[in-house]
Coordinates of C-alpha atoms in Angstrom, one line a residue:
M28 CA 0.0 0.0 0.0
Q29 CA 1.3 3.4 -0.9
T30 CA 1.9 6.0 1.8
P31 CA -0.8 8.8 1.4
A32 CA 0.6 12.0 0.1
S33 CA -0.5 13.9 3.2
K34 CA 1.7 11.6 5.4
R35 CA 4.8 11.8 3.3
P36 CA 7.6 14.0 4.6
P37 CA 7.5 17.3 2.6
R38 CA 10.4 18.8 0.8
G39 CA 13.3 19.6 3.1
V40 CA 12.4 17.1 5.8
E41 CA 14.4 14.1 4.4
A42 CA 17.7 15.6 5.3
V43 CA 16.6 15.5 8.9
I44 CA 15.1 12.0 8.8
A45 CA 17.9 10.4 6.8
R46 CA 21.0 12.3 7.9
A47 CA 22.5 9.2 9.4
I48 CA 22.4 7.6 5.9
A49 CA 23.8 10.2 3.6
I50 CA 24.2 14.0 3.2
A51 CA 24.4 15.9 0.0
L52 CA 26.5 19.0 0.4
L53 CA 26.8 22.1 -1.8
G54 CA 29.3 24.8 -1.1
I55 CA 30.7 27.9 -2.7
S56 CA 34.2 27.5 -4.1
G57 CA 36.6 29.9 -5.7
V58 CA 36.6 28.2 -9.1
A59 CA 36.3 30.7 -12.0
A60 CA 33.1 30.4 -14.1
P61 CA 33.5 29.1 -17.6
A62 CA 32.6 31.2 -20.6
P63 CA 28.9 31.8 -20.8
A64 CA 28.8 30.2 -24.3
Q65 CA 29.2 26.8 -22.6
A66 CA 26.0 27.2 -20.6
E67 CA 22.5 26.2 -21.6
P68 CA 20.5 29.3 -22.3
P69 CA 18.0 29.9 -19.5
V70 CA 14.2 30.0 -20.2
S71 CA 12.7 33.2 -18.9
M72 CA 9.0 33.8 -17.9
M73 CA 9.4 36.7 -15.4
V74 CA 7.0 39.0 -17.3
H75 CA 5.5 41.6 -15.1
A76 CA 2.1 43.2 -15.3
P77 CA 2.1 46.8 -16.7
D78 CA 0.8 48.2 -13.4
S79 CA 3.1 46.2 -11.1
A80 CA 6.3 48.4 -11.0
G81 CA 5.7 49.6 -7.4
A82 CA 4.5 46.2 -6.3
I83 CA 7.4 44.3 -7.8
A84 CA 9.9 46.7 -6.3
A85 CA 8.4 46.3 -2.8
A86 CA 8.2 42.5 -3.2
R87 CA 11.9 42.3 -4.2
R88 CA 12.9 44.4 -1.2
A89 CA 10.9 42.1 1.1
Q90 CA 12.5 39.0 -0.5
R91 CA 16.1 40.4 -0.2
R92 CA 15.4 41.4 3.4
F93 CA 14.3 37.8 4.3
E94 CA 17.3 36.1 2.7
G95 CA 19.6 38.6 4.5
V96 CA 18.0 37.7 7.8
R97 CA 18.2 34.0 7.1
R98 CA 21.9 34.2 6.1
A99 CA 22.8 36.2 9.2
A100 CA 21.1 33.7 11.5
L101 CA 23.0 30.7 10.1
P102 CA 25.2 29.0 12.8
I103 CA 28.9 28.6 12.3
Q104 CA 30.1 25.0 12.5
E105 CA 33.5 23.4 12.4
R106 CA 34.0 21.4 9.3
R107 CA 34.5 17.7 10.1
G108 CA 37.1 16.4 7.7
G109 CA 37.5 17.3 4.1
S110 CA 35.1 16.5 1.4
P111 CA 36.7 16.9 -2.0
C112 CA 34.7 18.5 -4.8
E113 CA 32.9 15.9 -6.8
V114 CA 31.9 18.5 -9.4
H115 CA 33.1 22.0 -10.0
L116 CA 30.4 24.2 -11.6
G117 CA 31.5 27.8 -12.0
R118 CA 31.4 29.4 -8.6
Y119 CA 30.2 26.2 -6.9
C120 CA 31.7 23.1 -5.5
Y121 CA 29.4 20.1 -5.1
W122 CA 30.0 16.8 -3.3
Y123 CA 27.9 14.0 -2.0
D124 CA 29.3 12.5 1.2
S125 CA 27.7 9.5 2.9
T126 CA 30.0 9.8 5.9
S127 CA 29.9 13.4 6.9
Q128 CA 26.9 14.0 9.2
P129 CA 26.7 17.7 10.3
P130 CA 23.9 18.3 12.8
V131 CA 20.8 19.9 11.4
P132 CA 20.3 23.3 13.0
R133 CA 16.9 24.2 14.3
E134 CA 15.5 27.2 12.5
G135 CA 15.4 30.2 14.7
E136 CA 12.2 32.0 15.6
G137 CA 13.5 35.1 14.0
V138 CA 13.8 33.4 10.6
T139 CA 10.4 31.8 11.0
M140 CA 8.9 35.2 11.8
A141 CA 10.7 36.9 8.9
R142 CA 9.3 34.3 6.5
H143 CA 5.8 34.9 7.9
L144 CA 6.2 38.6 7.3
L145 CA 7.6 38.0 3.8
L146 CA 4.6 35.9 2.9
A147 CA 2.2 38.4 4.3
A148 CA 3.9 41.1 2.2
L149 CA 3.8 39.0 -0.9
D150 CA 0.1 38.1 -0.4
S151 CA -0.8 41.8 0.0
L152 CA 1.3 42.8 -3.1
G153 CA -0.2 39.9 -5.0
A154 CA -3.7 41.3 -4.4
V155 CA -2.5 44.6 -5.8
S156 CA -0.9 43.0 -8.8
P157 CA -2.5 39.5 -9.3
A158 CA -1.1 39.1 -12.8
D159 CA 2.6 39.5 -11.9
A160 CA 4.5 36.2 -12.6
W161 CA 7.3 37.0 -10.2
I162 CA 5.1 37.8 -7.2
V163 CA 2.8 34.8 -7.5
G164 CA 5.9 32.5 -8.1
Q165 CA 7.5 33.7 -4.9
R166 CA 4.3 33.2 -2.9
V167 CA 4.3 29.5 -4.0
R168 CA 8.1 29.2 -3.5
Y169 CA 8.2 30.5 0.1
R170 CA 5.2 28.5 1.2
L171 CA 7.0 25.4 0.1
D172 CA 10.1 26.8 1.9
A173 CA 7.8 26.9 5.0
L174 CA 6.8 23.3 4.4
D175 CA 3.2 24.5 3.7
T176 CA 2.6 22.3 0.6
A177 CA -1.2 22.7 0.9
G178 CA -0.9 26.5 0.9
A179 CA 1.5 26.4 -2.1
V180 CA -1.0 24.3 -4.1
I181 CA -3.8 26.7 -3.2
N182 CA -1.7 29.7 -4.3
A183 CA -0.7 28.0 -7.5
E184 CA -4.3 27.0 -8.4
S185 CA -6.3 30.0 -7.2
A186 CA -4.0 33.0 -6.9
C187 CA -2.2 32.8 -10.3
H188 CA -3.7 35.0 -13.0
V189 CA -0.8 35.2 -15.4
T190 CA -1.6 34.5 -19.0
G191 CA 0.2 31.8 -20.9
W192 CA 1.8 28.7 -19.4
W193 CA 3.3 30.0 -16.1
C194 CA 0.3 29.1 -13.9
D195 CA 0.2 25.5 -15.0
A196 CA 4.0 25.3 -14.5
L197 CA 3.6 26.7 -10.9
R198 CA 0.8 24.1 -10.3
G199 CA 3.0 21.3 -11.4
Y200 CA 5.8 22.7 -9.2
A201 CA 3.6 22.8 -6.1
L202 CA 1.8 19.5 -6.8
H203 CA 5.2 17.7 -7.2
F204 CA 6.4 18.7 -3.8
A205 CA 3.0 17.9 -2.3
G206 CA 3.6 14.3 -3.5
E207 CA 0.8 14.5 -6.2
H208 CA 3.1 13.4 -9.0
D209 CA 0.4 12.2 -11.5
A210 CA -1.4 15.6 -11.2
A211 CA 1.9 17.4 -11.4
G212 CA 2.7 15.6 -14.6
R213 CA -0.6 16.6 -16.2
A214 CA 0.0 20.2 -15.1
F215 CA 3.4 20.3 -16.7
D216 CA 2.0 18.7 -19.9
R217 CA -0.5 21.6 -20.1
A218 CA 2.3 24.1 -19.6
L219 CA 4.4 22.5 -22.3
A220 CA 1.5 22.5 -24.7
A221 CA 0.9 26.2 -24.2
M222 CA 4.5 27.2 -24.7
G223 CA 5.9 28.5 -28.0
E224 CA 8.2 26.1 -29.8
E225 CA 11.4 27.8 -28.7
D226 CA 10.5 27.8 -25.0
R227 CA 9.2 24.2 -25.1
C228 CA 12.4 23.0 -26.9
A229 CA 14.5 24.6 -24.1
W230 CA 12.3 23.3 -21.3
E231 CA 12.3 19.7 -22.5
N232 CA 16.0 19.6 -23.2
P233 CA 17.6 17.0 -20.8
A234 CA 21.2 17.6 -21.9
A235 CA 22.2 19.2 -18.6
V236 CA 21.5 16.1 -16.7
L237 CA 23.3 13.7 -19.0
P238 CA 27.0 12.7 -18.9
R239 CA 29.3 13.6 -21.7
P240 CA 29.5 12.7 -24.6
A241 CA 25.7 11.9 -24.5
R242 CA 25.1 15.5 -23.3
D243 CA 26.8 17.0 -26.4
H244 CA 25.0 14.5 -28.7
V245 CA 21.6 15.5 -27.3
Q246 CA 22.4 19.2 -27.3
G247 CA 23.1 19.0 -31.1
M248 CA 19.7 17.3 -31.9
A249 CA 16.8 19.1 -33.6
C250 CA 13.9 19.8 -31.2
D251 CA 11.7 16.9 -32.4
E252 CA 14.5 14.4 -32.1
R253 CA 15.5 15.7 -28.7
R254 CA 11.9 15.6 -27.5
A255 CA 11.8 11.9 -28.4
A256 CA 15.0 11.2 -26.6
A257 CA 13.8 13.1 -23.5
S258 CA 10.5 11.1 -23.6
R259 CA 12.5 7.8 -23.7
L260 CA 14.8 9.0 -20.9
W261 CA 12.1 9.8 -18.4
W262 CA 10.2 6.6 -19.3
L263 CA 13.2 4.5 -18.5
A264 CA 14.1 6.6 -15.4
S265 CA 10.7 6.4 -13.6
P266 CA 11.7 5.1 -10.1
Q267 CA 8.6 2.9 -9.6
L268 CA 6.2 1.9 -12.4
G269 CA 3.8 0.7 -9.7
R270 CA 3.3 4.3 -8.5
A271 CA 1.0 6.8 -10.3
G272 CA 2.9 9.4 -12.3
N273 CA 6.6 9.8 -13.0
D274 CA 8.2 11.8 -10.2
V275 CA 11.8 11.9 -11.7
R276 CA 10.3 13.7 -14.7
T277 CA 8.2 16.1 -12.6
E278 CA 11.3 16.7 -10.4
F279 CA 13.2 17.8 -13.5
F280 CA 10.4 20.3 -14.5
A281 CA 10.0 21.4 -10.9
R282 CA 13.7 22.3 -11.0
R283 CA 13.1 24.2 -14.2
V284 CA 10.5 26.3 -12.3
E285 CA 12.7 26.8 -9.3
S286 CA 15.5 28.1 -11.6
L287 CA 13.1 30.7 -12.9
L288 CA 12.0 31.7 -9.4
E289 CA 15.7 32.4 -8.6
E290 CA 16.0 34.9 -11.5
D291 CA 16.0 38.5 -10.2
A292 CA 15.8 37.2 -6.6
R293 CA 18.4 37.4 -3.9
L294 CA 20.0 34.0 -3.2
I295 CA 21.1 33.0 0.2
Y296 CA 24.6 32.7 -1.2
A297 CA 24.6 36.5 -1.8
V298 CA 25.3 36.1 -5.5
R299 CA 23.1 36.5 -8.5
S300 CA 21.7 33.5 -10.3
S301 CA 23.6 32.6 -13.4
W302 CA 24.3 29.6 -15.6
D303 CA 26.1 27.7 -12.9
T304 CA 23.3 28.1 -10.4
N305 CA 20.8 26.9 -13.0
E306 CA 22.8 23.8 -14.0
L307 CA 23.6 22.9 -10.4
L308 CA 19.9 23.1 -9.6
L309 CA 18.9 21.0 -12.6
R310 CA 21.4 18.3 -11.9
Y311 CA 21.2 17.9 -8.1
G312 CA 18.2 19.9 -6.8
G313 CA 17.9 22.7 -4.4
S314 CA 19.2 22.9 -0.8
S315 CA 16.9 22.2 2.1
W316 CA 19.0 23.9 4.8
W317 CA 22.3 25.7 5.1
T318 CA 25.2 26.2 7.5
R319 CA 28.3 28.3 7.6
E320 CA 31.4 26.1 8.0
R321 CA 35.0 26.9 8.7
S322 CA 38.1 24.7 9.0
M323 CA 41.3 25.1 10.8
T324 CA 44.4 26.1 8.8
I325 CA 48.0 26.8 9.7
S326 CA 47.2 30.5 10.1
G327 CA 44.1 29.8 12.2
P328 CA 40.3 29.4 11.4
S329 CA 39.3 30.0 7.8
E330 CA 36.6 32.4 6.7
P331 CA 33.2 30.6 7.0
Q332 CA 31.9 29.1 3.8
L333 CA 28.2 28.9 3.2
V334 CA 27.2 25.2 2.6
G335 CA 23.8 24.1 1.3
H336 CA 22.5 20.6 2.3
G337 CA 20.2 18.8 0.0
R338 CA 17.7 16.0 0.7
S339 CA 19.2 12.6 1.1
P340 CA 19.7 9.8 0.4
A341 CA 19.8 10.7 -3.3
F342 CA 20.0 8.2 -6.2
N343 CA 20.9 8.1 -9.8
F344 CA 17.7 7.0 -11.6
L345 CA 18.8 7.7 -15.1
P346 CA 19.7 4.7 -17.3
S347 CA 22.9 4.4 -19.3
P348 CA 23.2 6.8 -22.3
R349 CA 23.3 3.7 -24.5
A350 CA 19.8 2.7 -23.3
V351 CA 18.5 6.1 -24.1
L352 CA 20.1 6.9 -27.4
D353 CA 20.1 3.4 -29.0
A354 CA 16.5 2.4 -29.3
G355 CA 17.5 -1.0 -30.7
A356 CA 19.9 -1.8 -27.9
R357 CA 19.2 -4.6 -25.5
V358 CA 18.5 -2.9 -22.2
R359 CA 19.3 -4.9 -19.1
N360 CA 19.1 -4.3 -15.4
A361 CA 22.8 -3.4 -15.4
D362 CA 21.9 -0.3 -17.4
W363 CA 20.7 1.3 -14.1
Q364 CA 23.3 2.1 -11.5
P365 CA 21.5 3.7 -8.5
S366 CA 24.7 4.3 -6.5
Q367 CA 27.0 5.4 -9.4
P368 CA 29.8 7.4 -7.8
T369 CA 29.5 10.6 -9.9
P370 CA 26.2 10.7 -11.8
A371 CA 25.1 13.6 -13.9
M372 CA 21.8 13.8 -11.9
R373 CA 20.7 12.9 -8.4
Y374 CA 17.2 12.8 -7.0
A375 CA 16.0 12.0 -3.4
P376 CA 12.3 10.9 -3.4
S377 CA 10.6 11.3 -0.1
Y378 CA 9.3 7.7 -0.3
L379 CA 12.7 6.1 -0.8
A380 CA 15.6 5.7 1.6
W381 CA 17.1 2.4 0.5
W382 CA 17.4 0.9 -3.0
R383 CA 19.2 -2.3 -4.0
D384 CA 19.1 -4.5 -7.1
G385 CA 16.7 -7.5 -6.9
S386 CA 17.2 -10.6 -8.9
A387 CA 14.7 -11.9 -11.4
Q388 CA 14.2 -14.0 -14.5
V389 CA 11.6 -12.6 -16.9
A390 CA 10.2 -14.6 -19.7
R391 CA 7.5 -14.1 -22.4
L392 CA 5.1 -16.8 -23.6
R393 CA 2.2 -16.6 -26.1
R394 CA -1.3 -17.4 -25.1
G395 CA -3.3 -16.8 -28.3
D396 CA -3.6 -13.0 -28.8
T397 CA -2.2 -12.4 -25.3
L398 CA 1.4 -12.2 -24.2
L399 CA 2.0 -13.9 -20.8
V400 CA 5.0 -12.4 -19.0
I401 CA 6.2 -14.2 -15.9
A402 CA 9.0 -13.1 -13.5
A403 CA 10.6 -15.4 -10.9
F404 CA 12.1 -13.0 -8.4
E405 CA 14.1 -12.9 -5.1
A406 CA 14.8 -10.0 -2.9
P407 CA 18.4 -9.4 -1.7
D408 CA 19.2 -10.8 1.7
D409 CA 18.9 -7.6 3.8
S410 CA 17.0 -6.6 6.9
M411 CA 15.6 -3.4 5.3
L412 CA 12.9 -5.4 3.5
G413 CA 10.7 -6.7 6.3
D414 CA 7.2 -7.4 4.8
P415 CA 7.5 -6.1 1.3
V416 CA 4.9 -6.0 -1.5
A417 CA 6.1 -7.5 -4.8
Q418 CA 4.7 -6.6 -8.2
L419 CA 5.6 -7.0 -11.9
V420 CA 4.6 -3.9 -14.0
L421 CA 4.8 -3.7 -17.8
S422 CA 5.0 -0.4 -19.6
P423 CA 4.7 -0.5 -23.4
G424 CA 6.0 3.0 -23.8
P425 CA 5.9 6.6 -22.5
G426 CA 2.4 7.7 -21.7
R427 CA 0.8 4.3 -22.6
M428 CA -1.3 2.1 -20.4
R429 CA 0.6 0.0 -17.9
F430 CA -0.2 -3.7 -17.1
A431 CA 0.5 -4.9 -13.6
S432 CA 0.4 -8.2 -11.7
R433 CA -1.4 -8.6 -8.5
Q434 CA 0.6 -7.6 -5.5
V435 CA 2.0 -10.3 -3.3
H436 CA 3.6 -10.1 0.2
A437 CA 6.7 -12.1 -0.4
L438 CA 10.5 -11.9 -0.7
R439 CA 10.6 -14.5 -3.5
G440 CA 8.1 -16.1 -5.8
V441 CA 6.6 -15.9 -9.3
L442 CA 4.6 -13.0 -10.7
E443 CA 2.4 -13.1 -13.9
V444 CA 1.0 -10.4 -16.2
R445 CA -1.0 -10.7 -19.3
M446 CA -1.2 -8.0 -21.9
P447 CA -2.5 -7.9 -25.5
R448 CA 0.2 -9.0 -28.0
A449 CA -0.8 -5.9 -30.1
A450 CA 0.3 -3.7 -27.2
S451 CA 3.7 -5.4 -27.1
D452 CA 4.6 -4.7 -30.8
G453 CA 7.7 -2.8 -29.8
E454 CA 9.7 -2.3 -26.6
V455 CA 8.1 -3.1 -23.3
L456 CA 9.7 -2.1 -20.0
A457 CA 9.3 -4.9 -17.5
S458 CA 9.9 -3.8 -13.8
V459 CA 9.9 -6.2 -10.9
E460 CA 9.4 -4.0 -7.8
I461 CA 9.7 -5.3 -4.2
V462 CA 8.8 -2.5 -1.9
D463 CA 8.5 -2.1 1.8
H464 CA 6.5 1.2 2.1
P465 CA 6.8 1.8 5.9
R466 CA 10.6 1.4 5.7
R467 CA 10.9 3.3 2.4
A468 CA 12.9 0.5 0.9
M469 CA 12.9 -1.0 -2.6
A470 CA 14.6 -3.8 -4.4
R471 CA 14.1 -3.7 -8.2
H472 CA 14.9 -5.6 -11.4
R473 CA 14.2 -3.9 -14.7
E474 CA 14.8 -4.8 -18.4
I475 CA 13.2 -4.2 -21.8
I476 CA 11.4 -7.0 -23.5
G477 CA 9.4 -7.2 -26.7
D478 CA 7.2 -9.7 -28.6
T479 CA 8.2 -13.3 -29.2
G480 CA 8.5 -12.8 -33.0
R481 CA 6.3 -12.4 -36.0
G482 CA 7.5 -15.2 -38.3
R483 CA 5.7 -18.5 -39.1
L484 CA 7.7 -20.2 -36.4
A485 CA 8.4 -18.4 -33.1
L486 CA 9.9 -19.4 -29.7
S487 CA 9.1 -18.3 -26.2
D488 CA 11.9 -17.0 -24.0
L489 CA 14.1 -19.7 -22.6
L490 CA 13.2 -20.4 -19.0
L491 CA 15.8 -21.7 -16.7
H492 CA 14.7 -24.1 -13.9
R493 CA 15.9 -26.8 -11.6
P494 CA 15.9 -30.1 -13.6
L495 CA 12.7 -32.1 -13.2
A496 CA 13.1 -35.2 -11.1
Q497 CA 10.2 -36.9 -12.9
P498 CA 9.0 -35.2 -16.1
P499 CA 5.2 -35.4 -16.5
A500 CA 3.6 -37.2 -19.4
V501 CA 2.2 -34.0 -20.8
L502 CA 4.7 -31.1 -20.3
G503 CA 3.5 -27.6 -19.8
L504 CA 4.5 -24.4 -18.0
D505 CA 2.8 -25.5 -14.8
A506 CA 5.1 -28.4 -14.5
V507 CA 8.2 -26.2 -14.2
L508 CA 6.8 -23.1 -12.6
A509 CA 7.6 -24.1 -9.1
D510 CA 11.2 -24.8 -10.0
V511 CA 11.9 -21.7 -12.1
L512 CA 15.2 -20.0 -11.0
P513 CA 14.8 -16.5 -9.6
A514 CA 17.8 -15.3 -11.5
T515 CA 19.9 -16.1 -14.5
S516 CA 22.9 -16.9 -12.3
V517 CA 23.4 -20.7 -12.0
A518 CA 25.5 -22.4 -9.3
A519 CA 24.4 -26.0 -10.0
E520 CA 26.2 -28.4 -12.4
R521 CA 22.9 -29.0 -14.3
V522 CA 20.1 -26.7 -15.3
G523 CA 16.8 -27.3 -16.9
V524 CA 15.8 -25.2 -20.0
Y525 CA 12.1 -24.9 -20.9
W526 CA 10.6 -23.4 -24.1
E527 CA 7.5 -23.4 -26.2
T528 CA 7.4 -23.4 -30.0
Y529 CA 4.7 -21.5 -31.9
G530 CA 3.4 -21.9 -35.4
V531 CA 4.0 -25.7 -35.7
A532 CA 1.6 -27.4 -38.0
A533 CA -1.3 -29.0 -36.1
A534 CA -0.6 -32.4 -37.8
G535 CA 3.1 -32.1 -36.9
E536 CA 6.2 -31.3 -38.8
L537 CA 9.9 -32.2 -38.7
L538 CA 12.0 -29.6 -37.0
D539 CA 15.8 -29.2 -36.8
V540 CA 16.7 -28.0 -33.3
A541 CA 20.1 -26.8 -32.1
L542 CA 21.1 -25.6 -28.6
T543 CA 24.4 -24.0 -28.0
I544 CA 26.2 -22.3 -25.1
E545 CA 28.8 -19.7 -25.9
R546 CA 31.3 -18.0 -23.6
L547 CA 30.8 -14.2 -23.7
D548 CA 33.5 -12.8 -21.5
A549 CA 36.6 -14.7 -22.8
P550 CA 39.6 -12.4 -23.6
W551 CA 40.3 -11.9 -27.3
M552 CA 43.5 -13.9 -27.1
R553 CA 41.6 -16.8 -25.6
R554 CA 39.1 -16.6 -28.4
A555 CA 41.9 -16.5 -31.0
A556 CA 43.5 -19.5 -29.5
A557 CA 40.3 -21.4 -29.5
R558 CA 39.8 -20.7 -33.2
L559 CA 43.3 -22.0 -33.9
G560 CA 42.7 -25.2 -31.9
L561 CA 45.2 -24.2 -29.2
A562 CA 42.6 -23.9 -26.4
D563 CA 39.2 -25.3 -25.5
R564 CA 36.3 -24.1 -27.6
I565 CA 34.5 -20.9 -26.7
T566 CA 31.3 -22.8 -27.5
P567 CA 31.7 -25.7 -25.1
V568 CA 28.1 -27.0 -25.5
H569 CA 26.5 -27.7 -28.9
I570 CA 23.6 -30.1 -29.1
R571 CA 21.6 -30.8 -32.3
W572 CA 18.7 -33.1 -33.0
Q573 CA 15.4 -33.5 -34.9
E574 CA 11.9 -33.8 -33.6
S575 CA 8.3 -33.9 -34.9
P576 CA 6.1 -32.1 -32.4
R577 CA 2.4 -31.8 -32.9
A578 CA 0.4 -28.6 -32.2
D579 CA -3.1 -30.0 -32.0
G580 CA -3.2 -29.5 -28.3
G581 CA -1.6 -26.1 -28.3
A582 CA 2.0 -24.9 -28.6
P583 CA 4.4 -27.8 -28.1
A584 CA 6.4 -27.4 -24.9
R585 CA 9.9 -28.9 -24.3
S586 CA 12.3 -29.1 -21.4
M587 CA 15.8 -30.6 -21.3
A588 CA 18.5 -30.8 -18.6
V589 CA 21.8 -29.4 -19.7
S590 CA 25.1 -30.1 -18.0
L591 CA 27.2 -27.1 -17.0
A592 CA 29.8 -29.2 -15.2
N593 CA 32.6 -28.5 -17.7
L594 CA 32.0 -24.7 -17.8
A595 CA 34.2 -22.3 -16.0
N596 CA 32.8 -19.4 -14.0
G597 CA 31.8 -16.6 -16.3
E598 CA 29.1 -15.2 -18.7
Y599 CA 27.5 -17.3 -21.3
R600 CA 24.8 -17.1 -23.9
V601 CA 22.4 -20.0 -24.4
T602 CA 20.9 -20.0 -27.9
L603 CA 18.1 -22.2 -29.2
R604 CA 17.5 -22.3 -32.9
V605 CA 14.6 -24.1 -34.6
R606 CA 14.2 -24.6 -38.3
G607 CA 11.2 -26.0 -40.2
D608 CA 11.3 -28.1 -43.3
D609 CA 10.1 -25.1 -45.4
G610 CA 13.1 -23.0 -44.2
A611 CA 11.1 -21.0 -41.5
E612 CA 13.4 -20.3 -38.5
A613 CA 13.1 -19.0 -35.0
V614 CA 15.8 -18.2 -32.4
S615 CA 15.6 -17.6 -28.7
Q616 CA 18.5 -16.6 -26.4
R617 CA 19.2 -16.3 -22.7
E618 CA 22.3 -14.9 -21.1
V619 CA 23.4 -16.8 -18.0
R620 CA 26.2 -16.5 -15.4
V621 CA 27.9 -19.6 -14.1
R622 CA 29.2 -19.2 -10.6
R623 CA 30.3 -21.8 -8.2

């Protein structure tokens, strides 16, 4: 069961809750800013109403006064050890340190009162100039700063009278931090639809959160091509397909809004917003609280540096650039690296404090016009997952209907989902999600699958299982389901391989069948020696036979036990090839790791 949005910790609270796990730190450094030509051009929406000159001037004075009060009230702390810069961005030094745990200071009553006075002033000035984009934006921003998400949503929905797309963007911003990610996504979609092509192209551009050289490649795309790449990126990056909405996408757009709100506003760092502020915000999010820190030097205490602390723990949800830019690539679970040391983007969802890879074996089988997808899964052996809920979710593409299995309370088992084969005509993202909501913990396995083929002959995925002690007279999926392995990693000396063949003539036909196992991770010198006969073959298993199955009772099913006793530890590809007497052919492959 999902935690209700009203019970989720609002923005800024996670650093307090999870400070013993990890802290994201952001501090000013003396690094010179690169030339402005290297920066992504900012999108601007700070259009002021014609009669708002006096109101906007008063609002800016009130905002500057508050940030001055907040900065002056920050405590000075001694820096505990050194945290080297992970990323230099212009004037800023960013690092993510899971060992440094500075205490979270309690906000002083003076700062709380100053924010209250600022909001009162902004509300009064907003009544005078209700169509001013900057004033209404700051009203939403500082209510979120006060952890008043309900008030921020009300302001965005009822107090914004700016023409164009700005009000919908503000609604998406407020709804995102209120935990209403599905509604936030719809609000951002309305804002994007109302933008001119130039603004929309800039807003949807994900280049800033991608590593190089993918960043440069996407930056050079035309708008339509870049939009398709961004759509695929956020589809693959969605943290949990079992949740409504896509909060990593709405987080990106919320950061876009926040970067606009910082334009022409005083920052707590006492510097003006520029390209480096904008890029830092897009990549790692805003700070939740601040401290002034100093360290001891040979000549005595250093000048205090202002350090911003972000929400934590933060994860890398983006898949590998290859998975995003190569639509034909085979996308595996290894394409997601949640704890990558230096990712181009981090995000700390309020509902997630622990994330590990789960293990699963996903297979596709035909059932008439329906595709049956099964996933045998197993959670990692960790105490963070107490009584989790497991679910298999299939997503046929960005914005398309998802198909989900029933939820089961288990650490291991088999999940099943059926979807129309017509909906699987292309890539399908399959995500096994094992979630303990009270502990904010998740284990996940994710990969892209497709249909089983469109030729006259077709094969199901190969399904690895423990060898059957007594094969039944009539073999079917039910006979092996209880013995399916929850991963494609095999420690035993024998493994069962199950498959189904589709398109066989009802009266039967003669099929040539070949099963091979090929080593994938052998060094090139080893492969060359094998070709010359100076070393054992890279393909140590090669079995070929003929059979005449009948399809009058449905798709013929087959299972055979294969010996792995002579295989060294490593990565292998199991390939099954079936050829009919008319030349029709079908191939199915499964990669497996042998470990003993």
